Structures are given as C-alpha cells and as structure tokens.
Tab-separated table of C-alpha atoms and ligand atoms in Angstrom:
chain	number	residue	atom	x	y	z
P	1	UNK	CA	0.000	0.000	0.000
P	2	UNK	CA	1.031	3.572	-0.619
P	3	UNK	CA	-0.054	6.733	1.148
P	4	UNK	CA	0.866	10.013	-0.522
P	5	UNK	CA	0.908	13.047	1.754
P	6	UNK	CA	1.247	10.843	4.816
P	7	UNK	CA	2.032	13.752	7.162
P	8	UNK	CA	2.673	12.542	10.700
P	9	UNK	CA	1.369	9.051	9.926
P	10	UNK	CA	-2.200	9.275	11.202
P	11	UNK	CA	-3.470	6.983	8.427
P	12	UNK	CA	-0.287	4.919	8.144
P	13	UNK	CA	-0.744	3.688	11.697
P	14	UNK	CA	-4.025	1.764	11.284
P	15	UNK	CA	-2.860	0.440	7.900
P	16	UNK	CA	0.278	-0.948	9.545
P	17	UNK	CA	-1.666	-2.266	12.521
P	18	UNK	CA	-3.867	-4.209	10.094
P	19	UNK	CA	-0.709	-6.030	8.979
P	20	UNK	CA	-0.141	-4.195	5.688
P	21	UNK	CA	3.238	-3.323	4.308
P	22	UNK	CA	3.203	0.390	3.558
P	23	UNK	CA	5.206	3.142	1.870
P	24	UNK	CA	4.490	6.648	3.205
P	25	UNK	CA	5.387	9.555	0.935
P	26	UNK	CA	5.500	13.243	1.759
P	27	UNK	CA	7.167	16.361	0.343
P	28	UNK	CA	7.937	17.623	3.850
P	29	UNK	CA	11.038	16.328	5.654
P	30	UNK	CA	9.595	17.631	8.948
P	31	UNK	CA	6.415	15.565	8.534
P	32	UNK	CA	8.398	12.465	7.609
P	33	UNK	CA	10.559	12.906	10.714
P	34	UNK	CA	7.433	13.089	12.902
P	35	UNK	CA	5.994	9.989	11.211
P	36	UNK	CA	9.293	8.193	11.728
P	37	UNK	CA	9.298	9.014	15.464
P	38	UNK	CA	5.700	7.913	15.881
P	39	UNK	CA	6.067	4.669	13.892
P	40	UNK	CA	9.711	3.752	14.555
P	41	UNK	CA	8.966	0.122	15.394
P	42	UNK	CA	7.298	-0.402	11.971
P	43	UNK	CA	10.279	1.249	10.252
P	44	UNK	CA	12.626	-1.050	12.167
P	45	UNK	CA	10.650	-4.161	11.189
P	46	UNK	CA	10.610	-3.112	7.512
P	47	UNK	CA	6.790	-2.875	7.378
P	48	UNK	CA	7.012	0.893	6.795
P	49	UNK	CA	9.231	2.816	4.438
P	50	UNK	CA	9.114	6.608	4.397
P	51	UNK	CA	10.043	8.481	1.269
P	52	UNK	CA	10.504	12.137	0.376
P	53	UNK	CA	9.016	12.389	-3.090
P	54	UNK	CA	6.713	14.620	-5.112
P	55	UNK	CA	4.371	12.765	-7.479
P	56	UNK	CA	3.728	15.977	-9.403
P	57	UNK	CA	7.140	15.475	-11.013
P	58	UNK	CA	7.612	11.708	-11.324
P	59	UNK	CA	6.362	8.266	-10.378
P	60	UNK	CA	8.362	5.751	-8.353
P	61	UNK	CA	9.533	2.397	-9.723
P	62	UNK	CA	7.514	0.248	-7.286
P	63	UNK	CA	3.929	-0.783	-8.040
P	64	UNK	CA	1.105	-0.765	-5.479
P	65	UNK	CA	-2.362	-2.334	-5.138
P	66	UNK	CA	-3.869	0.357	-2.894
P	67	UNK	CA	-3.051	4.071	-2.938
P	68	UNK	CA	-4.448	6.595	-0.438
P	69	UNK	CA	-4.364	10.392	-0.698
P	70	UNK	CA	-6.011	11.589	2.500
P	71	UNK	CA	-7.091	14.612	4.464
P	72	UNK	CA	-7.219	16.972	1.510
P	73	UNK	CA	-3.637	16.418	0.352
P	74	UNK	CA	-4.947	16.506	-3.219
P	75	UNK	CA	-6.422	19.972	-2.636
P	76	UNK	CA	-2.959	21.419	-2.066
P	77	UNK	CA	-2.348	20.874	-5.789
P	78	UNK	CA	-3.342	24.313	-6.949
P	79	UNK	CA	-3.420	23.892	-10.726
P	80	UNK	CA	-5.257	21.465	-12.982
P	81	UNK	CA	-1.934	20.675	-14.723
P	82	UNK	CA	-0.196	19.729	-11.475
P	83	UNK	CA	-3.188	17.678	-10.358
P	84	UNK	CA	-3.196	15.802	-13.671
P	85	UNK	CA	0.508	15.123	-13.605
P	86	UNK	CA	0.215	13.956	-9.946
P	87	UNK	CA	-2.537	11.470	-10.931
P	88	UNK	CA	-0.695	10.234	-14.034
P	89	UNK	CA	2.406	9.517	-11.960
P	90	UNK	CA	0.332	7.690	-9.339
P	91	UNK	CA	-1.314	5.643	-12.100
P	92	UNK	CA	2.151	4.612	-13.371
P	93	UNK	CA	3.004	3.363	-9.874
P	94	UNK	CA	-0.066	1.101	-9.637
P	95	UNK	CA	-0.563	-2.540	-10.540
P	96	UNK	CA	-3.348	-3.547	-12.907
P	97	UNK	CA	-6.571	-3.773	-10.910
P	98	UNK	CA	-5.200	-1.436	-8.202
P	99	UNK	CA	-7.401	1.170	-6.526
P	100	UNK	CA	-6.758	4.822	-5.619
P	101	UNK	CA	-8.834	6.393	-2.824
P	102	UNK	CA	-8.813	10.142	-2.130
P	103	UNK	CA	-10.807	12.378	0.185
P	104	UNK	CA	-11.734	15.767	-1.151
P	105	UNK	CA	-12.113	19.094	0.574
P	106	UNK	CA	-15.315	21.159	0.290
P	107	UNK	CA	-14.928	24.890	1.130
P	108	UNK	CA	-17.037	25.896	4.132
P	109	UNK	CA	-17.819	29.182	2.367
P	110	UNK	CA	-19.925	27.284	-0.189
P	111	UNK	CA	-21.886	25.868	2.718
P	112	UNK	CA	-22.048	29.136	4.629
P	113	UNK	CA	-21.398	32.218	2.403
P	114	UNK	CA	-21.790	34.594	5.396
P	115	UNK	CA	-18.341	33.670	6.709
P	116	UNK	CA	-16.500	34.796	3.551
P	117	UNK	CA	-13.784	37.344	4.376
P	118	UNK	CA	-14.790	37.570	8.063
P	119	UNK	CA	-12.507	36.781	10.971
P	120	UNK	CA	-13.945	34.036	13.184
P	121	UNK	CA	-12.606	33.667	16.700
P	122	UNK	CA	-12.629	30.605	18.863
P	123	UNK	CA	-10.695	28.968	21.668
P	124	UNK	CA	-9.046	25.595	21.385
P	125	UNK	CA	-8.462	23.645	24.565
P	126	UNK	CA	-5.526	21.316	24.063
P	127	UNK	CA	-4.853	19.602	27.373
P	128	UNK	CA	-3.882	22.317	29.865
P	129	UNK	CA	-3.310	24.863	27.090
P	130	UNK	CA	-5.834	27.294	25.733
P	131	UNK	CA	-5.131	28.713	22.288
P	132	UNK	CA	-7.020	31.574	20.686
P	133	UNK	CA	-7.556	30.933	16.997
P	134	UNK	CA	-8.561	33.654	14.568
P	135	UNK	CA	-9.542	32.268	11.221
P	136	UNK	CA	-10.496	33.969	7.945
P	137	UNK	CA	-11.371	32.359	4.593
P	138	UNK	CA	-11.804	33.912	1.189
P	139	UNK	CA	-12.551	32.283	-2.162
P	140	UNK	CA	-11.011	33.348	-5.488
P	141	UNK	CA	-12.541	31.089	-8.115
P	142	UNK	CA	-12.016	27.532	-6.866
P	143	UNK	CA	-9.169	28.600	-4.556
P	144	UNK	CA	-9.658	29.048	-0.825
P	145	UNK	CA	-7.215	31.292	1.012
P	146	UNK	CA	-7.260	30.514	4.711
P	147	UNK	CA	-5.510	32.765	7.199
P	148	UNK	CA	-5.083	31.465	10.729
P	149	UNK	CA	-3.590	33.273	13.718
P	150	UNK	CA	-2.799	31.156	16.789
P	151	UNK	CA	-2.221	33.063	20.053
P	152	UNK	CA	-1.108	31.555	23.334
P	153	UNK	CA	0.530	33.210	26.390
P	154	UNK	CA	1.754	36.187	24.352
P	155	UNK	CA	3.093	33.939	21.561
P	156	UNK	CA	1.617	34.361	18.104
P	157	UNK	CA	1.854	32.301	14.911
P	158	UNK	CA	0.315	33.138	11.552
P	159	UNK	CA	-0.352	30.475	8.926
P	160	UNK	CA	-1.788	31.066	5.448
P	161	UNK	CA	-2.865	28.101	3.332
P	162	UNK	CA	-4.312	27.793	-0.150
P	163	UNK	CA	-6.542	24.881	-1.067
P	164	UNK	CA	-8.101	24.296	-4.443
P	165	UNK	CA	-11.591	22.901	-4.604
P	166	UNK	CA	-12.147	20.263	-7.298
P	167	UNK	CA	-15.819	19.454	-7.731
P	168	UNK	CA	-16.978	15.978	-8.692
P	169	UNK	CA	-17.094	16.700	-12.438
P	170	UNK	CA	-13.573	18.078	-12.484
P	171	UNK	CA	-12.301	15.267	-10.260
P	172	UNK	CA	-13.826	12.618	-12.529
P	173	UNK	CA	-12.383	14.347	-15.608
P	174	UNK	CA	-8.920	14.456	-14.068
P	175	UNK	CA	-9.030	10.811	-13.055
P	176	UNK	CA	-10.233	9.657	-16.463
P	177	UNK	CA	-7.648	11.823	-18.248
P	178	UNK	CA	-4.959	10.220	-16.087
P	179	UNK	CA	-6.126	6.755	-17.202
P	180	UNK	CA	-8.397	5.673	-14.308
P	181	UNK	CA	-11.748	3.997	-14.814
P	182	UNK	CA	-14.589	2.857	-12.524
P	183	UNK	CA	-14.579	6.321	-10.920
P	184	UNK	CA	-16.981	6.307	-7.968
P	185	UNK	CA	-17.954	8.921	-5.369
P	186	UNK	CA	-19.171	8.620	-1.798
P	187	UNK	CA	-20.716	11.594	0.003
P	188	UNK	CA	-20.562	12.585	3.644
P	189	UNK	CA	-16.961	12.586	4.563
P	190	UNK	CA	-17.040	13.920	8.098
P	191	UNK	CA	-13.582	14.858	9.307
P	192	UNK	CA	-14.913	15.863	12.752
P	193	UNK	CA	-14.527	12.168	13.529
P	194	UNK	CA	-10.784	12.608	13.688
P	195	UNK	CA	-9.877	16.279	13.546
P	196	UNK	CA	-10.969	18.336	16.541
P	197	UNK	CA	-9.841	21.683	15.141
P	198	UNK	CA	-12.431	21.392	12.378
P	199	UNK	CA	-15.411	21.068	14.729
P	200	UNK	CA	-16.974	24.362	13.700
P	201	UNK	CA	-16.513	23.788	9.998
P	202	UNK	CA	-18.842	22.340	7.409
P	203	UNK	CA	-16.653	19.331	6.886
P	204	UNK	CA	-19.541	17.012	6.143
P	205	UNK	CA	-19.801	18.196	2.538
P	206	UNK	CA	-16.463	16.734	1.495
P	207	UNK	CA	-16.472	13.550	-0.521
P	208	UNK	CA	-14.458	10.437	-1.209
P	209	UNK	CA	-13.489	9.350	-4.692
P	210	UNK	CA	-12.185	6.022	-5.912
P	211	UNK	CA	-10.568	5.188	-9.274
P	212	UNK	CA	-9.253	1.894	-10.579
P	213	UNK	CA	-6.390	1.050	-12.906
P	214	UNK	CA	-8.031	-1.604	-15.049
P	215	UNK	CA	-6.184	-4.761	-15.998
P	216	UNK	CA	-4.448	-4.037	-19.293
P	217	UNK	CA	-5.106	-0.315	-18.772
P	218	UNK	CA	-1.739	0.674	-20.229
P	219	UNK	CA	-0.004	3.921	-19.411
P	220	UNK	CA	-2.207	6.897	-18.479
V	301	SAM	C1	-3.324	17.913	5.674
V	301	SAM	S1	-1.871	16.905	5.638
V	301	SAM	C2	-2.556	15.282	5.662
V	301	SAM	C3	-1.705	14.310	6.433
V	301	SAM	C4	-2.240	12.868	6.545
V	301	SAM	N1	-2.604	12.292	5.267
V	301	SAM	C5	-3.426	12.767	7.486
V	301	SAM	O1	-4.488	12.339	7.073
V	301	SAM	O2	-3.276	13.121	8.654
V	301	SAM	C6	-1.305	17.075	3.969
V	301	SAM	C7	0.091	16.507	3.743
V	301	SAM	O3	0.335	16.445	2.344
V	301	SAM	C8	1.686	16.791	2.099
V	301	SAM	N2	1.752	17.192	0.682
V	301	SAM	C9	1.301	18.319	0.100
V	301	SAM	N3	1.522	18.272	-1.230
V	301	SAM	C10	2.101	17.070	-1.484
V	301	SAM	C11	2.581	16.408	-2.663
V	301	SAM	N4	2.534	16.997	-3.856
V	301	SAM	N5	3.117	15.178	-2.546
V	301	SAM	C12	3.213	14.561	-1.334
V	301	SAM	N6	2.790	15.140	-0.185
V	301	SAM	C13	2.246	16.375	-0.263
V	301	SAM	C14	1.987	17.885	3.118
V	301	SAM	O4	3.374	18.018	3.351
V	301	SAM	C15	1.220	17.349	4.337
V	301	SAM	O5	2.015	16.529	5.136
C-alpha cells in the first residue's frame, strides 16, 4: 500500500496495525521525521518505508495495489496541470486492478457564504493549554485562502494556506484523463470524527473518490 501526503502518519498507523506493508510519501522532511518518530517500530521491522518524493514530477519504480491520498492532500495541488501530472504519476506506480482512494475538501464558504472574508474567533483547549484561533477564509474562483492566527501566552503564529476545490465533475475528468476507470464517489466525509480543530466547519460536505487502474489499462 502507498499513502501520498502521509504527514505525521495518522493513516499509516491503522494500515500498519492491520498487517499491511506500507510506503508513506511526503514532500515535507519535517512531517516524515514526525511519522518516523511515531512509527519507529514499523520502520525497524521493515513494514514501513518513508520516502521524500513529489508525485507531481515523477512516479516511483515500485507498483502498489492500494493508494491513499487523504485529508485533503490533493487539494494542495493548486493547478489542474499539477493535479493531472500527480494522478498520471500515481497511475504509473499502480498494478493492474489497483485502486486509488482520495478524500476531497469542500470549502465551508460554499456551505455558509456569510463567513466569507470575516474573521472568526474561537478557543481551542488542548490539554492544559488554551489557544485563541482567529480564522479567515476567502474564495477566489475555486481557490480558498485561509488565514489562521494562533495566540497563546503572548506567543503568536500566523499560517496562510491555499486549497483548491475540485468538484466531482472536475475530479472525474482528471481521473479519467490520467487513465483511471470505474470512478466512484461517496458523500458525507465527516472529518470531525478525527480532527478536533475542524469542529466548527462544514466538513460534512467533502467527498471520497475512488478510481481503478483496469487490468491491461496501459499507461495513463
Ligand atoms: C493535511 S496533511 C494530511 C496528512 C495525513 N494524510 C493525514 O491524514 O493526517 C497534507 C500533507 O500532504 C503533504 N503534501 C502536500 N503536497 C504534497 C505532494 N505533492 N506530494 C506529497 N505530499 C504532499 C503535506 O506536506 C502534508 O504533510
């Protein structure tokens, strides 16, 4: 199995615990280091291999039966061209009959237009710590700009992220153009089940998409 955009290994862990042999890929060395610390015993046993690689630019020589792209990793690909090249390179790293599963972000502004451009304040209680989070989202076409300011005991950190929304039509088009078939969607992807910081967001409008590399599918 392959997870692309594995971050700190949240999804790798249950995959490994189910007995799978997994490769975790990320473009961030910091994330890979955190995943390595968290899952060191699986690295030592050889069940987990962590790799710094960007599928926008190339595939990897190994072939996989299951590929996961989770928690909106795909939505950090900001152009159609990069998204297509990412999917084509994944397709090249899959066995015939293999399946790709991705979860897709849905901008909360589409769900609740009143929040566009407005700062929202809330407090996050993380153990003994209380953090004040100011959060503002704006849409430019399909692109969400999210500005977050975290404040705690006089300390302050600002983070700006861009995520591109791909609707189902565009997602299906991309997957088919990359060579995938049997493209299927599932609604109601509720990230509040695992991500506490998203509790006030409309996360339930995201969706899951699956594509298959058919036997004899050839190169994408
Ligand atoms: C929101 S995190 C998701 C982490 C993990 N999948 C999870 O569910 O907790 C997105 C991750 O994707 C990584 N990422 C972004 N673009 C990527 C790309 N082109 N290839 C591989 N990883 C990428 C980021 O470094 C980050 O670790």
